[in-house]
PDB file of C-alpha atoms and ligand atoms in Angstrom:
ATOM      1  CA  UNK A   1     120.209  83.164-115.947  1.00  0.00           C
ATOM      2  CA  UNK A   2     124.066  82.257-118.016  1.00  0.00           C
ATOM      3  CA  UNK A   3     124.211  83.438-121.894  1.00  0.00           C
ATOM      4  CA  UNK A   4     125.766  81.698-124.296  1.00  0.00           C
ATOM      5  CA  UNK A   5     127.837  83.045-126.781  1.00  0.00           C
ATOM      6  CA  UNK A   6     128.529  80.668-129.339  1.00  0.00           C
ATOM      7  CA  UNK A   7     130.390  80.857-133.186  1.00  0.00           C
ATOM      8  CA  UNK A   8     131.731  78.899-135.385  1.00  0.00           C
ATOM      9  CA  UNK A   9     135.783  78.921-135.467  1.00  0.00           C
ATOM     10  CA  UNK A  10     136.870  77.315-138.125  1.00  0.00           C
ATOM     11  CA  UNK A  11     136.976  73.446-140.389  1.00  0.00           C
ATOM     12  CA  UNK A  12     140.008  71.540-140.734  1.00  0.00           C
ATOM     13  CA  UNK A  13     140.618  69.053-142.809  1.00  0.00           C
ATOM     14  CA  UNK A  14     144.557  68.292-141.988  1.00  0.00           C
ATOM     15  CA  UNK A  15     146.118  68.892-138.450  1.00  0.00           C
ATOM     16  CA  UNK A  16     148.142  72.208-139.321  1.00  0.00           C
ATOM     17  CA  UNK A  17     144.972  73.890-139.880  1.00  0.00           C
ATOM     18  CA  UNK A  18     143.631  72.752-136.166  1.00  0.00           C
ATOM     19  CA  UNK A  19     143.559  76.288-134.196  1.00  0.00           C
ATOM     20  CA  UNK A  20     146.050  77.234-131.661  1.00  0.00           C
ATOM     21  CA  UNK A  21     145.682  78.571-128.223  1.00  0.00           C
ATOM     22  CA  UNK A  22     145.247  76.245-125.095  1.00  0.00           C
ATOM     23  CA  UNK A  23     141.308  77.077-124.702  1.00  0.00           C
ATOM     24  CA  UNK A  24     139.666  73.945-123.491  1.00  0.00           C
ATOM     25  CA  UNK A  25     137.885  71.638-126.260  1.00  0.00           C
ATOM     26  CA  UNK A  26     135.582  69.131-125.838  1.00  0.00           C
ATOM     27  CA  UNK A  27     134.788  66.888-128.563  1.00  0.00           C
ATOM     28  CA  UNK A  28     131.891  65.148-129.622  1.00  0.00           C
ATOM     29  CA  UNK A  29     132.157  61.644-131.128  1.00  0.00           C
ATOM     30  CA  UNK A  30     129.868  59.135-132.643  1.00  0.00           C
ATOM     31  CA  UNK A  31     128.330  56.990-135.904  1.00  0.00           C
ATOM     32  CA  UNK A  32     127.204  59.841-138.653  1.00  0.00           C
ATOM     33  CA  UNK A  33     123.653  60.471-138.218  1.00  0.00           C
ATOM     34  CA  UNK A  34     123.861  59.962-134.129  1.00  0.00           C
ATOM     35  CA  UNK A  35     122.646  63.441-133.995  1.00  0.00           C
ATOM     36  CA  UNK A  36     126.801  65.400-133.333  1.00  0.00           C
ATOM     37  CA  UNK A  37     125.866  68.334-134.991  1.00  0.00           C
ATOM     38  CA  UNK A  38     122.014  68.467-133.104  1.00  0.00           C
ATOM     39  CA  UNK A  39     123.696  68.323-129.961  1.00  0.00           C
ATOM     40  CA  UNK A  40     125.766  71.431-130.421  1.00  0.00           C
ATOM     41  CA  UNK A  41     122.997  73.728-132.194  1.00  0.00           C
ATOM     42  CA  UNK A  42     121.109  72.630-129.162  1.00  0.00           C
ATOM     43  CA  UNK A  43     123.513  73.366-125.606  1.00  0.00           C
ATOM     44  CA  UNK A  44     124.336  76.701-127.986  1.00  0.00           C
ATOM     45  CA  UNK A  45     120.511  77.663-128.403  1.00  0.00           C
ATOM     46  CA  UNK A  46     121.152  78.469-132.238  1.00  0.00           C
ATOM     47  CA  UNK A  47     119.686  76.240-134.809  1.00  0.00           C
ATOM     48  CA  UNK A  48     121.949  76.838-137.855  1.00  0.00           C
ATOM     49  CA  UNK A  49     125.328  76.693-135.865  1.00  0.00           C
ATOM     50  CA  UNK A  50     126.234  73.584-136.879  1.00  0.00           C
ATOM     51  CA  UNK A  51     125.170  71.588-140.020  1.00  0.00           C
ATOM     52  CA  UNK A  52     123.278  69.230-139.954  1.00  0.00           C
ATOM     53  CA  UNK A  53     121.813  66.755-142.485  1.00  0.00           C
ATOM     54  CA  UNK A  54     119.518  63.218-142.730  1.00  0.00           C
ATOM     55  CA  UNK A  55     122.007  62.405-145.056  1.00  0.00           C
ATOM     56  CA  UNK A  56     124.977  60.691-143.054  1.00  0.00           C
ATOM     57  CA  UNK A  57     128.489  61.624-143.319  1.00  0.00           C
ATOM     58  CA  UNK A  58     127.703  64.831-143.438  1.00  0.00           C
ATOM     59  CA  UNK A  59     130.225  66.491-141.481  1.00  0.00           C
ATOM     60  CA  UNK A  60     133.596  64.940-142.908  1.00  0.00           C
ATOM     61  CA  UNK A  61     135.490  68.073-141.541  1.00  0.00           C
ATOM     62  CA  UNK A  62     136.515  68.694-137.632  1.00  0.00           C
ATOM     63  CA  UNK A  63     134.488  71.639-137.190  1.00  0.00           C
ATOM     64  CA  UNK A  64     135.647  74.441-134.258  1.00  0.00           C
ATOM     65  CA  UNK A  65     133.193  76.691-132.577  1.00  0.00           C
ATOM     66  CA  UNK A  66     133.830  79.181-129.992  1.00  0.00           C
ATOM     67  CA  UNK A  67     131.888  79.473-126.849  1.00  0.00           C
ATOM     68  CA  UNK A  68     131.350  81.816-124.214  1.00  0.00           C
ATOM     69  CA  UNK A  69     129.086  84.296-122.584  1.00  0.00           C
ATOM     70  CA  UNK A  70     128.669  84.101-119.133  1.00  0.00           C
ATOM     71  CA  UNK A  71     130.510  80.543-118.941  1.00  0.00           C
ATOM     72  CA  UNK A  72     134.569  80.589-118.774  1.00  0.00           C
ATOM     73  CA  UNK A  73     135.534  80.417-122.750  1.00  0.00           C
ATOM     74  CA  UNK A  74     135.942  76.869-124.233  1.00  0.00           C
ATOM     75  CA  UNK A  75     135.909  75.276-127.869  1.00  0.00           C
ATOM     76  CA  UNK A  76     133.092  72.459-128.596  1.00  0.00           C
ATOM     77  CA  UNK A  77     135.020  70.341-131.558  1.00  0.00           C
ATOM     78  CA  UNK A  78     131.861  68.317-133.669  1.00  0.00           C
ATOM     79  CA  UNK A  79     134.779  65.349-134.767  1.00  0.00           C
ATOM     80  CA  UNK A  80     133.675  63.797-138.368  1.00  0.00           C
ATOM     81  CA  UNK A  81     131.227  60.626-138.078  1.00  0.00           C
ATOM     82  CA  UNK A  82     132.466  56.908-137.953  1.00  0.00           C
ATOM     83  CA  UNK A  83     131.019  53.926-138.922  1.00  0.00           C
ATOM     84  CA  UNK A  84     129.773  55.245-141.851  1.00  0.00           C
ATOM     85  CA  UNK A  85     129.347  52.158-143.876  1.00  0.00           C
ATOM     86  CA  UNK A  86     129.476  53.205-147.657  1.00  0.00           C
ATOM     87  CA  UNK A  87     132.376  55.491-147.951  1.00  0.00           C
ATOM     88  CA  UNK A  88     135.509  54.786-150.470  1.00  0.00           C
ATOM     89  CA  UNK A  89     138.235  52.820-148.202  1.00  0.00           C
ATOM     90  CA  UNK A  90     140.401  56.508-149.128  1.00  0.00           C
ATOM     91  CA  UNK A  91     138.073  58.675-147.438  1.00  0.00           C
ATOM     92  CA  UNK A  92     137.558  55.582-143.942  1.00  0.00           C
ATOM     93  CA  UNK A  93     141.955  56.234-143.987  1.00  0.00           C
ATOM     94  CA  UNK A  94     141.603  60.178-144.401  1.00  0.00           C
ATOM     95  CA  UNK A  95     138.921  60.111-141.937  1.00  0.00           C
ATOM     96  CA  UNK A  96     141.221  58.073-139.507  1.00  0.00           C
ATOM     97  CA  UNK A  97     144.283  59.819-139.667  1.00  0.00           C
ATOM     98  CA  UNK A  98     142.471  62.948-138.867  1.00  0.00           C
ATOM     99  CA  UNK A  99     140.524  61.800-136.337  1.00  0.00           C
ATOM    100  CA  UNK A 100     143.965  60.373-134.884  1.00  0.00           C
ATOM    101  CA  UNK A 101     145.863  63.132-135.280  1.00  0.00           C
ATOM    102  CA  UNK A 102     142.914  65.376-132.531  1.00  0.00           C
ATOM    103  CA  UNK A 103     142.961  62.124-130.431  1.00  0.00           C
ATOM    104  CA  UNK A 104     146.028  61.735-130.143  1.00  0.00           C
ATOM    105  CA  UNK A 105     148.114  65.201-130.215  1.00  0.00           C
ATOM    106  CA  UNK A 106     145.270  67.429-128.720  1.00  0.00           C
ATOM    107  CA  UNK A 107     147.063  68.597-125.347  1.00  0.00           C
ATOM    108  CA  UNK A 108     143.706  70.969-124.253  1.00  0.00           C
ATOM    109  CA  UNK A 109     141.020  68.743-124.841  1.00  0.00           C
ATOM    110  CA  UNK A 110     139.307  67.573-121.558  1.00  0.00           C
ATOM    111  CA  UNK A 111     136.617  65.665-122.080  1.00  0.00           C
ATOM    112  CA  UNK A 112     134.626  63.576-125.316  1.00  0.00           C
ATOM    113  CA  UNK A 113     131.289  63.137-125.796  1.00  0.00           C
ATOM    114  CA  UNK A 114     130.297  59.536-127.080  1.00  0.00           C
ATOM    115  CA  UNK A 115     127.345  59.653-128.754  1.00  0.00           C
ATOM    116  CA  UNK A 116     124.918  56.672-128.674  1.00  0.00           C
ATOM    117  CA  UNK A 117     121.804  56.560-130.755  1.00  0.00           C
ATOM    118  CA  UNK A 118     119.376  55.436-127.920  1.00  0.00           C
ATOM    119  CA  UNK A 119     117.136  53.053-130.175  1.00  0.00           C
ATOM    120  CA  UNK A 120     120.493  51.360-131.251  1.00  0.00           C
ATOM    121  CA  UNK A 121     122.486  51.365-128.018  1.00  0.00           C
ATOM    122  CA  UNK A 122     126.317  50.036-128.591  1.00  0.00           C
ATOM    123  CA  UNK A 123     127.986  49.582-132.349  1.00  0.00           C
ATOM    124  CA  UNK A 124     130.395  48.249-132.434  1.00  0.00           C
ATOM    125  CA  UNK A 125     132.646  51.287-134.045  1.00  0.00           C
ATOM    126  CA  UNK A 126     131.781  52.457-130.768  1.00  0.00           C
ATOM    127  CA  UNK A 127     133.463  49.189-128.423  1.00  0.00           C
ATOM    128  CA  UNK A 128     136.113  50.218-130.368  1.00  0.00           C
ATOM    129  CA  UNK A 129     136.070  54.066-130.096  1.00  0.00           C
ATOM    130  CA  UNK A 130     135.522  53.618-126.161  1.00  0.00           C
ATOM    131  CA  UNK A 131     138.444  50.897-125.374  1.00  0.00           C
ATOM    132  CA  UNK A 132     141.031  53.221-127.452  1.00  0.00           C
ATOM    133  CA  UNK A 133     140.083  56.469-125.375  1.00  0.00           C
ATOM    134  CA  UNK A 134     140.546  54.487-122.155  1.00  0.00           C
ATOM    135  CA  UNK A 135     143.864  53.369-123.506  1.00  0.00           C
ATOM    136  CA  UNK A 136     144.935  56.547-124.336  1.00  0.00           C
ATOM    137  CA  UNK A 137     143.260  58.031-120.595  1.00  0.00           C
ATOM    138  CA  UNK A 138     140.827  60.012-122.161  1.00  0.00           C
ATOM    139  CA  UNK A 139     138.048  61.247-120.388  1.00  0.00           C
ATOM    140  CA  UNK A 140     134.765  60.778-121.961  1.00  0.00           C
ATOM    141  CA  UNK A 141     131.554  60.602-121.229  1.00  0.00           C
ATOM    142  CA  UNK A 142     128.541  59.385-122.469  1.00  0.00           C
ATOM    143  CA  UNK A 143     125.675  60.564-124.126  1.00  0.00           C
ATOM    144  CA  UNK A 144     122.402  58.657-125.634  1.00  0.00           C
ATOM    145  CA  UNK A 145     120.292  60.699-128.326  1.00  0.00           C
ATOM    146  CA  UNK A 146     117.739  60.947-129.604  1.00  0.00           C
ATOM    147  CA  UNK A 147     115.329  59.661-126.603  1.00  0.00           C
ATOM    148  CA  UNK A 148     111.770  61.833-127.822  1.00  0.00           C
ATOM    149  CA  UNK A 149     111.865  58.516-130.475  1.00  0.00           C
ATOM    150  CA  UNK A 150     111.197  56.359-127.752  1.00  0.00           C
ATOM    151  CA  UNK A 151     107.851  55.516-126.041  1.00  0.00           C
ATOM    152  CA  UNK A 152     108.483  54.571-121.783  1.00  0.00           C
ATOM    153  CA  UNK A 153     109.376  51.500-121.970  1.00  0.00           C
ATOM    154  CA  UNK A 154     111.607  51.570-125.267  1.00  0.00           C
ATOM    155  CA  UNK A 155     113.124  54.223-123.035  1.00  0.00           C
ATOM    156  CA  UNK A 156     113.884  52.031-119.796  1.00  0.00           C
ATOM    157  CA  UNK A 157     115.304  49.204-121.819  1.00  0.00           C
ATOM    158  CA  UNK A 158     117.434  51.323-124.340  1.00  0.00           C
ATOM    159  CA  UNK A 159     118.638  53.197-121.141  1.00  0.00           C
ATOM    160  CA  UNK A 160     119.388  49.673-119.392  1.00  0.00           C
ATOM    161  CA  UNK A 161     121.063  48.497-122.588  1.00  0.00           C
ATOM    162  CA  UNK A 162     123.466  51.282-122.584  1.00  0.00           C
ATOM    163  CA  UNK A 163     124.164  51.184-119.367  1.00  0.00           C
ATOM    164  CA  UNK A 164     125.635  47.552-119.077  1.00  0.00           C
ATOM    165  CA  UNK A 165     127.987  47.807-121.204  1.00  0.00           C
ATOM    166  CA  UNK A 166     129.735  51.581-118.454  1.00  0.00           C
ATOM    167  CA  UNK A 167     132.329  50.187-117.200  1.00  0.00           C
ATOM    168  CA  UNK A 168     131.099  53.233-114.379  1.00  0.00           C
ATOM    169  CA  UNK A 169     127.982  55.892-114.474  1.00  0.00           C
ATOM    170  CA  UNK A 170     125.239  56.117-116.407  1.00  0.00           C
ATOM    171  CA  UNK A 171     124.316  57.482-119.472  1.00  0.00           C
ATOM    172  CA  UNK A 172     122.798  60.919-119.982  1.00  0.00           C
ATOM    173  CA  UNK A 173     119.493  60.615-122.031  1.00  0.00           C
ATOM    174  CA  UNK A 174     119.173  63.663-124.257  1.00  0.00           C
ATOM    175  CA  UNK A 175     117.670  64.532-127.342  1.00  0.00           C
ATOM    176  CA  UNK A 176     117.842  68.234-129.523  1.00  0.00           C
ATOM    177  CA  UNK A 177     114.352  68.056-130.649  1.00  0.00           C
ATOM    178  CA  UNK A 178     112.921  68.700-126.658  1.00  0.00           C
ATOM    179  CA  UNK A 179     115.602  69.492-125.411  1.00  0.00           C
ATOM    180  CA  UNK A 180     115.712  66.732-122.018  1.00  0.00           C
ATOM    181  CA  UNK A 181     119.704  66.314-120.741  1.00  0.00           C
ATOM    182  CA  UNK A 182     120.885  70.003-121.821  1.00  0.00           C
ATOM    183  CA  UNK A 183     121.095  71.230-118.178  1.00  0.00           C
ATOM    184  CA  UNK A 184     123.223  67.616-117.525  1.00  0.00           C
ATOM    185  CA  UNK A 185     125.025  67.566-120.546  1.00  0.00           C
ATOM    186  CA  UNK A 186     126.446  71.687-119.683  1.00  0.00           C
ATOM    187  CA  UNK A 187     126.898  70.940-116.021  1.00  0.00           C
ATOM    188  CA  UNK A 188     128.992  67.953-116.912  1.00  0.00           C
ATOM    189  CA  UNK A 189     131.104  69.947-119.534  1.00  0.00           C
ATOM    190  CA  UNK A 190     131.739  72.647-117.311  1.00  0.00           C
ATOM    191  CA  UNK A 191     133.160  71.204-114.627  1.00  0.00           C
ATOM    192  CA  UNK A 192     135.791  69.449-117.417  1.00  0.00           C
ATOM    193  CA  UNK A 193     136.565  73.099-118.927  1.00  0.00           C
ATOM    194  CA  UNK A 194     136.733  75.099-115.496  1.00  0.00           C
ATOM    195  CA  UNK A 195     139.137  72.369-113.606  1.00  0.00           C
ATOM    196  CA  UNK A 196     142.577  73.446-112.927  1.00  0.00           C
TER     197      UNK A 196
HETATM  198  P1  GTP B 201     127.095  63.655-139.721  1.00  0.00           P
HETATM  199  O1  GTP B 201     127.488  64.829-139.292  1.00  0.00           O
HETATM  200  O2  GTP B 201     126.653  63.254-140.943  1.00  0.00           O
HETATM  201  O3  GTP B 201     128.366  62.811-138.676  1.00  0.00           O
HETATM  202  O4  GTP B 201     126.087  63.557-138.493  1.00  0.00           O
HETATM  203  P2  GTP B 201     125.663  64.085-137.337  1.00  0.00           P
HETATM  204  O5  GTP B 201     125.975  63.347-135.834  1.00  0.00           O
HETATM  205  O6  GTP B 201     125.895  65.187-137.521  1.00  0.00           O
HETATM  206  O7  GTP B 201     124.136  63.933-136.698  1.00  0.00           O
HETATM  207  P3  GTP B 201     122.977  65.514-137.436  1.00  0.00           P
HETATM  208  O8  GTP B 201     122.822  66.425-136.131  1.00  0.00           O
HETATM  209  O9  GTP B 201     123.460  65.692-138.435  1.00  0.00           O
HETATM  210  O10 GTP B 201     121.466  64.353-137.226  1.00  0.00           O
HETATM  211  C1  GTP B 201     121.019  63.728-137.785  1.00  0.00           C
HETATM  212  C2  GTP B 201     119.331  63.385-138.372  1.00  0.00           C
HETATM  213  O11 GTP B 201     118.923  63.669-137.186  1.00  0.00           O
HETATM  214  C3  GTP B 201     118.562  65.357-138.708  1.00  0.00           C
HETATM  215  O12 GTP B 201     117.826  64.396-139.342  1.00  0.00           O
HETATM  216  C4  GTP B 201     118.089  65.490-137.485  1.00  0.00           C
HETATM  217  O13 GTP B 201     117.254  66.279-137.700  1.00  0.00           O
HETATM  218  C5  GTP B 201     117.835  63.707-136.603  1.00  0.00           C
HETATM  219  N1  GTP B 201     118.293  64.354-134.754  1.00  0.00           N
HETATM  220  C6  GTP B 201     119.367  64.748-134.654  1.00  0.00           C
HETATM  221  N2  GTP B 201     119.014  64.896-132.861  1.00  0.00           N
HETATM  222  C7  GTP B 201     118.098  64.112-132.851  1.00  0.00           C
HETATM  223  C8  GTP B 201     117.227  64.149-131.964  1.00  0.00           C
HETATM  224  O14 GTP B 201     117.112  64.491-130.164  1.00  0.00           O
HETATM  225  N3  GTP B 201     115.937  63.714-131.448  1.00  0.00           N
HETATM  226  C9  GTP B 201     115.634  63.728-133.095  1.00  0.00           C
HETATM  227  N4  GTP B 201     113.813  63.161-133.443  1.00  0.00           N
HETATM  228  N5  GTP B 201     115.843  63.521-134.509  1.00  0.00           N
HETATM  229  C10 GTP B 201     117.377  63.968-133.605  1.00  0.00           C
HETATM  230 MG1   MG B 202     127.458  66.537-138.258  1.00  0.00          MG
END
């Protein structure tokens, strides 16, 4: 049985604060409230590692977590959520600058995980992010969150509608509540972070 060690490294409000070192990184991106921090907690089995809240826009900085244990060491990176409609313009610009600095310049970034709420599917901000990442040549996977909130029929429909807008592959269905999808996400991450 694999053991996971995880610890909070630091919270960065500007690129100067990004951690040094060449450890591979896997970053989570998606709308506010989609479940990024909850995914980190579920993956590491530490329910209080990343701060979660039902109030959207709770993570405003880029938060870095060191993951070790029996897996090769890497970092999980919790990016602040986009599409926060009520935020003031200056805040949105600050968000954009910080995210761009990370996504454009980060050499050890191996994989982006785009989270979509399985009840809502693709929103314009998600499509923009996907197109931008493709343009930058950044590898990504799609995770559909909160599937515990769907019944069988909604689930089938939700997954099909997400897949319809994917260029290849399937979305990974995930629930931070019951743990479905954890193993598959781990496998995807491990493949990317151990590849030479
Ligand atoms: P920001 O930091 O604001 O960008 O949000 P976030 O994407 O980090 O979302 P967070 O993990 O804080 O979750 C937002 C809310 O959704 C919280 O109330 C969570 O408990 C809830 N939530 C997250 N994932 C799941 C899930 O898989 N199932 C259910 N039922 N609730 C979830
Ligand atoms: Mg968060």
